[in-house]
Every structure is written in structure tokens, then in C-alpha cells.
Amino acid sequence: MATVYGANYTKVYQPTDGKPSMPAANEVGGRLRIWHDSYEASSLAASSTIYVAKLPALSRVYNVWVIADALGSGVQLSVGTAADPDAFITAAAMNTNHKMLTMQKVDAAASGTGIAGVGLLLSAETDIVVATNAGQTSSGTIQVGIIYSCD
């Protein structure tokens, strides 16, 4: 059996040069923050983008969820950044009432989701968006939550 140490544990408690260093506060010891927003869709056009948050530079995103009413049989939502609309949650059908998607429940092999999305460092101030697919118009309540650290 081996004894091994995580990267930040090593920096603080097992430094290779004998001098401990403190990891960035957005990784160790920082405060988690939450951003919650909602949007009431009423015949929202297909392929729409809903801006739900603007996170500060050097934020680390630790979890994102979206929950919605039954928006329609062909309606899919994804959550990401303006540059990468599925960075956190890959497009998924929102065809049942109060369906909830989180970063942990998406296909880890999909672009920008799963392990690649958890702890994502935003190097600049970044808009977080919910994108709809090209399927059809949608109506209903959409809520989004983002847990992140920036200090």
C-alpha cells in the first residue's frame, strides 16, 4: 500500500524544498459563494441564450445546477460560458416537470463537463449562460445555481 499526497496538501505539509507555500484562496481556505437566478420563459425562441450570472476574474466554479418546469418534448438546456455554452452542463432534455441537472450528473466524456468542469478557473470576468437547443420554443420557469469561490 502506498502513501501519497494531493497537490495542495503537498504544497502546505510536504513541500519538496522544505518551505511550505499556501495554495490560492480559491482552492484552499476560500469562501464559497452562490449565485442564483431564474428566468420565466414564455414562448422563448429556439436557440436562445439566457445570461444568468457574471462571475469575477479568478473565480473557480465548483458546482452548477439547472432545474426547470417541463419546457417541451424537444427542448434541451445546457449551461456554460458565453464562449463555451456547455462548459458545465451538456445539453439535456428538459421534458419533465422539475427536472434537475448538475455537473455531477452529466456525461463526463462530453465537452467541458464532468471532471473538466469542476474547479474550472475563470481567468477573466465571465458571463454564465443557459442555452436552448434549436428544437422548439419553450415556456416555463428555469432556475440556475452556481457555487464558486473567488477569494
mmCIF file with all atom_site columns, N, CA and C in Angstrom, residues 65-115:
data_model
loop_
_atom_site.group_PDB
_atom_site.id
_atom_site.type_symbol
_atom_site.label_atom_id
_atom_site.label_alt_id
_atom_site.label_comp_id
_atom_site.label_asym_id
_atom_site.label_entity_id
_atom_site.label_seq_id
_atom_site.pdbx_PDB_ins_code
_atom_site.Cartn_x
_atom_site.Cartn_y
_atom_site.Cartn_z
_atom_site.occupancy
_atom_site.B_iso_or_equiv
_atom_site.pdbx_formal_charge
_atom_site.auth_seq_id
_atom_site.auth_comp_id
_atom_site.auth_asym_id
_atom_site.auth_atom_id
_atom_site.pdbx_PDB_model_num
ATOM 1   N N  . TRP A 1 65  ? -26.088 23.940 -11.172 1.00 0.00 ? 65  TRP A N  1
ATOM 2   C CA . TRP A 1 65  ? -27.276 23.139 -11.420 1.00 0.00 ? 65  TRP A CA 1
ATOM 3   C C  . TRP A 1 65  ? -28.304 23.986 -12.140 1.00 0.00 ? 65  TRP A C  1
ATOM 4   N N  . VAL A 1 66  ? -29.181 23.305 -12.847 1.00 0.00 ? 66  VAL A N  1
ATOM 5   C CA . VAL A 1 66  ? -30.317 23.943 -13.504 1.00 0.00 ? 66  VAL A CA 1
ATOM 6   C C  . VAL A 1 66  ? -31.527 23.060 -13.234 1.00 0.00 ? 66  VAL A C  1
ATOM 7   N N  . ILE A 1 67  ? -32.638 23.691 -12.908 1.00 0.00 ? 67  ILE A N  1
ATOM 8   C CA . ILE A 1 67  ? -33.894 22.986 -12.684 1.00 0.00 ? 67  ILE A CA 1
ATOM 9   C C  . ILE A 1 67  ? -34.971 23.775 -13.416 1.00 0.00 ? 67  ILE A C  1
ATOM 10  N N  . ALA A 1 68  ? -35.922 23.048 -14.005 1.00 0.00 ? 68  ALA A N  1
ATOM 11  C CA . ALA A 1 68  ? -36.929 23.750 -14.802 1.00 0.00 ? 68  ALA A CA 1
ATOM 12  C C  . ALA A 1 68  ? -38.244 22.995 -14.810 1.00 0.00 ? 68  ALA A C  1
ATOM 13  N N  . ASP A 1 69  ? -39.277 23.739 -15.189 1.00 0.00 ? 69  ASP A N  1
ATOM 14  C CA . ASP A 1 69  ? -40.560 23.115 -15.481 1.00 0.00 ? 69  ASP A CA 1
ATOM 15  C C  . ASP A 1 69  ? -40.378 22.253 -16.737 1.00 0.00 ? 69  ASP A C  1
ATOM 16  N N  . ALA A 1 70  ? -41.405 21.475 -17.057 1.00 0.00 ? 70  ALA A N  1
ATOM 17  C CA . ALA A 1 70  ? -41.393 20.752 -18.330 1.00 0.00 ? 70  ALA A CA 1
ATOM 18  C C  . ALA A 1 70  ? -41.473 21.804 -19.432 1.00 0.00 ? 70  ALA A C  1
ATOM 19  N N  . LEU A 1 71  ? -40.391 21.963 -20.169 1.00 0.00 ? 71  LEU A N  1
ATOM 20  C CA . LEU A 1 71  ? -40.297 23.051 -21.142 1.00 0.00 ? 71  LEU A CA 1
ATOM 21  C C  . LEU A 1 71  ? -40.790 22.660 -22.530 1.00 0.00 ? 71  LEU A C  1
ATOM 22  N N  . GLY A 1 72  ? -41.016 21.381 -22.750 1.00 0.00 ? 72  GLY A N  1
ATOM 23  C CA . GLY A 1 72  ? -41.450 20.891 -24.063 1.00 0.00 ? 72  GLY A CA 1
ATOM 24  C C  . GLY A 1 72  ? -40.701 19.637 -24.418 1.00 0.00 ? 72  GLY A C  1
ATOM 25  N N  . SER A 1 73  ? -41.311 18.795 -25.245 1.00 0.00 ? 73  SER A N  1
ATOM 26  C CA . SER A 1 73  ? -40.730 17.473 -25.521 1.00 0.00 ? 73  SER A CA 1
ATOM 27  C C  . SER A 1 73  ? -39.388 17.532 -26.238 1.00 0.00 ? 73  SER A C  1
ATOM 28  N N  . GLY A 1 74  ? -39.137 18.566 -27.008 1.00 0.00 ? 74  GLY A N  1
ATOM 29  C CA . GLY A 1 74  ? -37.869 18.637 -27.729 1.00 0.00 ? 74  GLY A CA 1
ATOM 30  C C  . GLY A 1 74  ? -36.898 19.663 -27.194 1.00 0.00 ? 74  GLY A C  1
ATOM 31  N N  . VAL A 1 75  ? -37.196 20.246 -26.039 1.00 0.00 ? 75  VAL A N  1
ATOM 32  C CA . VAL A 1 75  ? -36.357 21.329 -25.513 1.00 0.00 ? 75  VAL A CA 1
ATOM 33  C C  . VAL A 1 75  ? -35.193 20.762 -24.707 1.00 0.00 ? 75  VAL A C  1
ATOM 34  N N  . GLN A 1 76  ? -34.002 21.248 -25.006 1.00 0.00 ? 76  GLN A N  1
ATOM 35  C CA . GLN A 1 76  ? -32.798 20.892 -24.256 1.00 0.00 ? 76  GLN A CA 1
ATOM 36  C C  . GLN A 1 76  ? -32.155 22.171 -23.736 1.00 0.00 ? 76  GLN A C  1
ATOM 37  N N  . LEU A 1 77  ? -31.531 22.072 -22.547 1.00 0.00 ? 77  LEU A N  1
ATOM 38  C CA . LEU A 1 77  ? -30.786 23.186 -21.975 1.00 0.00 ? 77  LEU A CA 1
ATOM 39  C C  . LEU A 1 77  ? -29.351 22.755 -21.734 1.00 0.00 ? 77  LEU A C  1
ATOM 40  N N  . SER A 1 78  ? -28.440 23.683 -21.866 1.00 0.00 ? 78  SER A N  1
ATOM 41  C CA . SER A 1 78  ? -27.053 23.485 -21.448 1.00 0.00 ? 78  SER A CA 1
ATOM 42  C C  . SER A 1 78  ? -26.662 24.707 -20.629 1.00 0.00 ? 78  SER A C  1
ATOM 43  N N  . VAL A 1 79  ? -25.613 24.575 -19.809 1.00 0.00 ? 79  VAL A N  1
ATOM 44  C CA . VAL A 1 79  ? -25.132 25.693 -19.003 1.00 0.00 ? 79  VAL A CA 1
ATOM 45  C C  . VAL A 1 79  ? -23.624 25.787 -19.185 1.00 0.00 ? 79  VAL A C  1
ATOM 46  N N  . GLY A 1 80  ? -23.167 26.999 -19.440 1.00 0.00 ? 80  GLY A N  1
ATOM 47  C CA . GLY A 1 80  ? -21.741 27.208 -19.626 1.00 0.00 ? 80  GLY A CA 1
ATOM 48  C C  . GLY A 1 80  ? -21.409 28.681 -19.652 1.00 0.00 ? 80  GLY A C  1
ATOM 49  N N  . THR A 1 81  ? -20.396 29.016 -20.403 1.00 0.00 ? 81  THR A N  1
ATOM 50  C CA . THR A 1 81  ? -19.981 30.403 -20.554 1.00 0.00 ? 81  THR A CA 1
ATOM 51  C C  . THR A 1 81  ? -20.428 30.898 -21.930 1.00 0.00 ? 81  THR A C  1
ATOM 52  N N  . ALA A 1 82  ? -20.364 32.200 -22.134 1.00 0.00 ? 82  ALA A N  1
ATOM 53  C CA . ALA A 1 82  ? -20.729 32.730 -23.441 1.00 0.00 ? 82  ALA A CA 1
ATOM 54  C C  . ALA A 1 82  ? -19.843 32.120 -24.528 1.00 0.00 ? 82  ALA A C  1
ATOM 55  N N  . ALA A 1 83  ? -18.582 31.853 -24.211 1.00 0.00 ? 83  ALA A N  1
ATOM 56  C CA . ALA A 1 83  ? -17.651 31.275 -25.180 1.00 0.00 ? 83  ALA A CA 1
ATOM 57  C C  . ALA A 1 83  ? -17.827 29.765 -25.341 1.00 0.00 ? 83  ALA A C  1
ATOM 58  N N  . ASP A 1 84  ? -18.283 29.075 -24.304 1.00 0.00 ? 84  ASP A N  1
ATOM 59  C CA . ASP A 1 84  ? -18.443 27.617 -24.320 1.00 0.00 ? 84  ASP A CA 1
ATOM 60  C C  . ASP A 1 84  ? -19.754 27.265 -23.615 1.00 0.00 ? 84  ASP A C  1
ATOM 61  N N  . PRO A 1 85  ? -20.880 27.306 -24.342 1.00 0.00 ? 85  PRO A N  1
ATOM 62  C CA . PRO A 1 85  ? -22.197 27.193 -23.716 1.00 0.00 ? 85  PRO A CA 1
ATOM 63  C C  . PRO A 1 85  ? -22.485 25.882 -22.991 1.00 0.00 ? 85  PRO A C  1
ATOM 64  N N  . ASP A 1 86  ? -21.648 24.866 -23.157 1.00 0.00 ? 86  ASP A N  1
ATOM 65  C CA . ASP A 1 86  ? -21.859 23.625 -22.405 1.00 0.00 ? 86  ASP A CA 1
ATOM 66  C C  . ASP A 1 86  ? -20.661 23.299 -21.514 1.00 0.00 ? 86  ASP A C  1
ATOM 67  N N  . ALA A 1 87  ? -19.988 24.337 -21.044 1.00 0.00 ? 87  ALA A N  1
ATOM 68  C CA . ALA A 1 87  ? -18.799 24.129 -20.210 1.00 0.00 ? 87  ALA A CA 1
ATOM 69  C C  . ALA A 1 87  ? -19.118 23.385 -18.916 1.00 0.00 ? 87  ALA A C  1
ATOM 70  N N  . PHE A 1 88  ? -20.334 23.533 -18.393 1.00 0.00 ? 88  PHE A N  1
ATOM 71  C CA . PHE A 1 88  ? -20.685 22.921 -17.110 1.00 0.00 ? 88  PHE A CA 1
ATOM 72  C C  . PHE A 1 88  ? -21.728 21.820 -17.235 1.00 0.00 ? 88  PHE A C  1
ATOM 73  N N  . ILE A 1 89  ? -22.734 22.039 -18.056 1.00 0.00 ? 89  ILE A N  1
ATOM 74  C CA . ILE A 1 89  ? -23.776 21.036 -18.252 1.00 0.00 ? 89  ILE A CA 1
ATOM 75  C C  . ILE A 1 89  ? -24.044 20.917 -19.743 1.00 0.00 ? 89  ILE A C  1
ATOM 76  N N  . THR A 1 90  ? -23.855 19.716 -20.256 1.00 0.00 ? 90  THR A N  1
ATOM 77  C CA . THR A 1 90  ? -24.114 19.444 -21.667 1.00 0.00 ? 90  THR A CA 1
ATOM 78  C C  . THR A 1 90  ? -25.619 19.424 -21.918 1.00 0.00 ? 90  THR A C  1
ATOM 79  N N  . ALA A 1 91  ? -26.022 19.820 -23.108 1.00 0.00 ? 91  ALA A N  1
ATOM 80  C CA . ALA A 1 91  ? -27.443 19.879 -23.463 1.00 0.00 ? 91  ALA A CA 1
ATOM 81  C C  . ALA A 1 91  ? -28.164 18.596 -23.077 1.00 0.00 ? 91  ALA A C  1
ATOM 82  N N  . ALA A 1 92  ? -29.269 18.767 -22.348 1.00 0.00 ? 92  ALA A N  1
ATOM 83  C CA . ALA A 1 92  ? -30.068 17.628 -21.913 1.00 0.00 ? 92  ALA A CA 1
ATOM 84  C C  . ALA A 1 92  ? -31.540 18.001 -22.002 1.00 0.00 ? 92  ALA A C  1
ATOM 85  N N  . ALA A 1 93  ? -32.353 17.009 -22.264 1.00 0.00 ? 93  ALA A N  1
ATOM 86  C CA . ALA A 1 93  ? -33.793 17.224 -22.415 1.00 0.00 ? 93  ALA A CA 1
ATOM 87  C C  . ALA A 1 93  ? -34.402 17.720 -21.116 1.00 0.00 ? 93  ALA A C  1
ATOM 88  N N  . MET A 1 94  ? -35.255 18.707 -21.237 1.00 0.00 ? 94  MET A N  1
ATOM 89  C CA . MET A 1 94  ? -35.992 19.254 -20.089 1.00 0.00 ? 94  MET A CA 1
ATOM 90  C C  . MET A 1 94  ? -37.482 19.043 -20.333 1.00 0.00 ? 94  MET A C  1
ATOM 91  N N  . ASN A 1 95  ? -37.852 17.774 -20.521 1.00 0.00 ? 95  ASN A N  1
ATOM 92  C CA . ASN A 1 95  ? -39.207 17.429 -20.914 1.00 0.00 ? 95  ASN A CA 1
ATOM 93  C C  . ASN A 1 95  ? -40.092 16.949 -19.766 1.00 0.00 ? 95  ASN A C  1
ATOM 94  N N  . THR A 1 96  ? -39.544 16.916 -18.551 1.00 0.00 ? 96  THR A N  1
ATOM 95  C CA . THR A 1 96  ? -40.371 16.541 -17.399 1.00 0.00 ? 96  THR A CA 1
ATOM 96  C C  . THR A 1 96  ? -40.326 17.660 -16.374 1.00 0.00 ? 96  THR A C  1
ATOM 97  N N  . ASN A 1 97  ? -41.399 17.785 -15.623 1.00 0.00 ? 97  ASN A N  1
ATOM 98  C CA . ASN A 1 97  ? -41.526 18.860 -14.648 1.00 0.00 ? 97  ASN A CA 1
ATOM 99  C C  . ASN A 1 97  ? -40.479 18.754 -13.543 1.00 0.00 ? 97  ASN A C  1
ATOM 100 N N  . HIS A 1 98  ? -39.860 19.858 -13.227 1.00 0.00 ? 98  HIS A N  1
ATOM 101 C CA . HIS A 1 98  ? -38.879 19.988 -12.149 1.00 0.00 ? 98  HIS A CA 1
ATOM 102 C C  . HIS A 1 98  ? -37.670 19.075 -12.321 1.00 0.00 ? 98  HIS A C  1
ATOM 103 N N  . LYS A 1 99  ? -37.281 18.828 -13.527 1.00 0.00 ? 99  LYS A N  1
ATOM 104 C CA . LYS A 1 99  ? -36.081 18.035 -13.803 1.00 0.00 ? 99  LYS A CA 1
ATOM 105 C C  . LYS A 1 99  ? -34.861 18.869 -13.430 1.00 0.00 ? 99  LYS A C  1
ATOM 106 N N  . MET A 1 100 ? -33.912 18.250 -12.734 1.00 0.00 ? 100 MET A N  1
ATOM 107 C CA . MET A 1 100 ? -32.718 18.959 -12.280 1.00 0.00 ? 100 MET A CA 1
ATOM 108 C C  . MET A 1 100 ? -31.472 18.297 -12.856 1.00 0.00 ? 100 MET A C  1
ATOM 109 N N  . LEU A 1 101 ? -30.568 19.118 -13.365 1.00 0.00 ? 101 LEU A N  1
ATOM 110 C CA . LEU A 1 101 ? -29.283 18.647 -13.879 1.00 0.00 ? 101 LEU A CA 1
ATOM 111 C C  . LEU A 1 101 ? -28.170 19.305 -13.083 1.00 0.00 ? 101 LEU A C  1
ATOM 112 N N  . THR A 1 102 ? -27.142 18.555 -12.757 1.00 0.00 ? 102 THR A N  1
ATOM 113 C CA . THR A 1 102 ? -25.969 19.127 -12.099 1.00 0.00 ? 102 THR A CA 1
ATOM 114 C C  . THR A 1 102 ? -24.722 18.673 -12.833 1.00 0.00 ? 102 THR A C  1
ATOM 115 N N  . MET A 1 103 ? -23.594 19.290 -12.496 1.00 0.00 ? 103 MET A N  1
ATOM 116 C CA . MET A 1 103 ? -22.336 18.918 -13.131 1.00 0.00 ? 103 MET A CA 1
ATOM 117 C C  . MET A 1 103 ? -22.023 17.443 -12.923 1.00 0.00 ? 103 MET A C  1
ATOM 118 N N  . GLN A 1 104 ? -22.371 16.884 -11.781 1.00 0.00 ? 104 GLN A N  1
ATOM 119 C CA . GLN A 1 104 ? -22.041 15.502 -11.486 1.00 0.00 ? 104 GLN A CA 1
ATOM 120 C C  . GLN A 1 104 ? -22.913 14.508 -12.242 1.00 0.00 ? 104 GLN A C  1
ATOM 121 N N  . LYS A 1 105 ? -24.048 14.941 -12.763 1.00 0.00 ? 105 LYS A N  1
ATOM 122 C CA . LYS A 1 105 ? -24.960 14.015 -13.419 1.00 0.00 ? 105 LYS A CA 1
ATOM 123 C C  . LYS A 1 105 ? -24.817 14.004 -14.932 1.00 0.00 ? 105 LYS A C  1
ATOM 124 N N  . VAL A 1 106 ? -23.879 14.723 -15.472 1.00 0.00 ? 106 VAL A N  1
ATOM 125 C CA . VAL A 1 106 ? -23.734 14.766 -16.915 1.00 0.00 ? 106 VAL A CA 1
ATOM 126 C C  . VAL A 1 106 ? -22.673 13.767 -17.362 1.00 0.00 ? 106 VAL A C  1
ATOM 127 N N  . ASP A 1 107 ? -22.642 13.510 -18.631 1.00 0.00 ? 107 ASP A N  1
ATOM 128 C CA . ASP A 1 107 ? -21.692 12.570 -19.213 1.00 0.00 ? 107 ASP A CA 1
ATOM 129 C C  . ASP A 1 107 ? -20.288 13.162 -19.120 1.00 0.00 ? 107 ASP A C  1
ATOM 130 N N  . ALA A 1 108 ? -19.432 12.521 -18.352 1.00 0.00 ? 108 ALA A N  1
ATOM 131 C CA . ALA A 1 108 ? -18.083 13.051 -18.120 1.00 0.00 ? 108 ALA A CA 1
ATOM 132 C C  . ALA A 1 108 ? -17.252 13.106 -19.400 1.00 0.00 ? 108 ALA A C  1
ATOM 133 N N  . ALA A 1 109 ? -17.656 12.381 -20.409 1.00 0.00 ? 109 ALA A N  1
ATOM 134 C CA . ALA A 1 109 ? -16.901 12.406 -21.660 1.00 0.00 ? 109 ALA A CA 1
ATOM 135 C C  . ALA A 1 109 ? -17.303 13.576 -22.556 1.00 0.00 ? 109 ALA A C  1
ATOM 136 N N  . ALA A 1 110 ? -18.389 14.249 -22.212 1.00 0.00 ? 110 ALA A N  1
ATOM 137 C CA . ALA A 1 110 ? -18.855 15.356 -23.042 1.00 0.00 ? 110 ALA A CA 1
ATOM 138 C C  . ALA A 1 110 ? -17.938 16.567 -22.896 1.00 0.00 ? 110 ALA A C  1
ATOM 139 N N  . SER A 1 111 ? -17.996 17.434 -23.855 1.00 0.00 ? 111 SER A N  1
ATOM 140 C CA . SER A 1 111 ? -17.125 18.607 -23.886 1.00 0.00 ? 111 SER A CA 1
ATOM 141 C C  . SER A 1 111 ? -17.290 19.478 -22.643 1.00 0.00 ? 111 SER A C  1
ATOM 142 N N  . GLY A 1 112 ? -16.214 19.643 -21.886 1.00 0.00 ? 112 GLY A N  1
ATOM 143 C CA . GLY A 1 112 ? -16.201 20.592 -20.787 1.00 0.00 ? 112 GLY A CA 1
ATOM 144 C C  . GLY A 1 112 ? -17.001 20.211 -19.571 1.00 0.00 ? 112 GLY A C  1
ATOM 145 N N  . THR A 1 113 ? -17.451 18.997 -19.465 1.00 0.00 ? 113 THR A N  1
ATOM 146 C CA . THR A 1 113 ? -18.276 18.635 -18.324 1.00 0.00 ? 113 THR A CA 1
ATOM 147 C C  . THR A 1 113 ? -17.580 17.595 -17.467 1.00 0.00 ? 113 THR A C  1
ATOM 148 N N  . GLY A 1 114 ? -18.251 17.198 -16.405 1.00 0.00 ? 114 GLY A N  1
ATOM 149 C CA . GLY A 1 114 ? -17.661 16.202 -15.526 1.00 0.00 ? 114 GLY A CA 1
ATOM 150 C C  . GLY A 1 114 ? -16.401 16.728 -14.880 1.00 0.00 ? 114 GLY A C  1
ATOM 151 N N  . ILE A 1 115 ? -15.348 15.950 -14.902 1.00 0.00 ? 115 ILE A N  1
ATOM 152 C CA . ILE A 1 115 ? -14.121 16.292 -14.183 1.00 0.00 ? 115 ILE A CA 1
ATOM 153 C C  . ILE A 1 115 ? -13.476 17.567 -14.722 1.00 0.00 ? 115 ILE A C  1
#
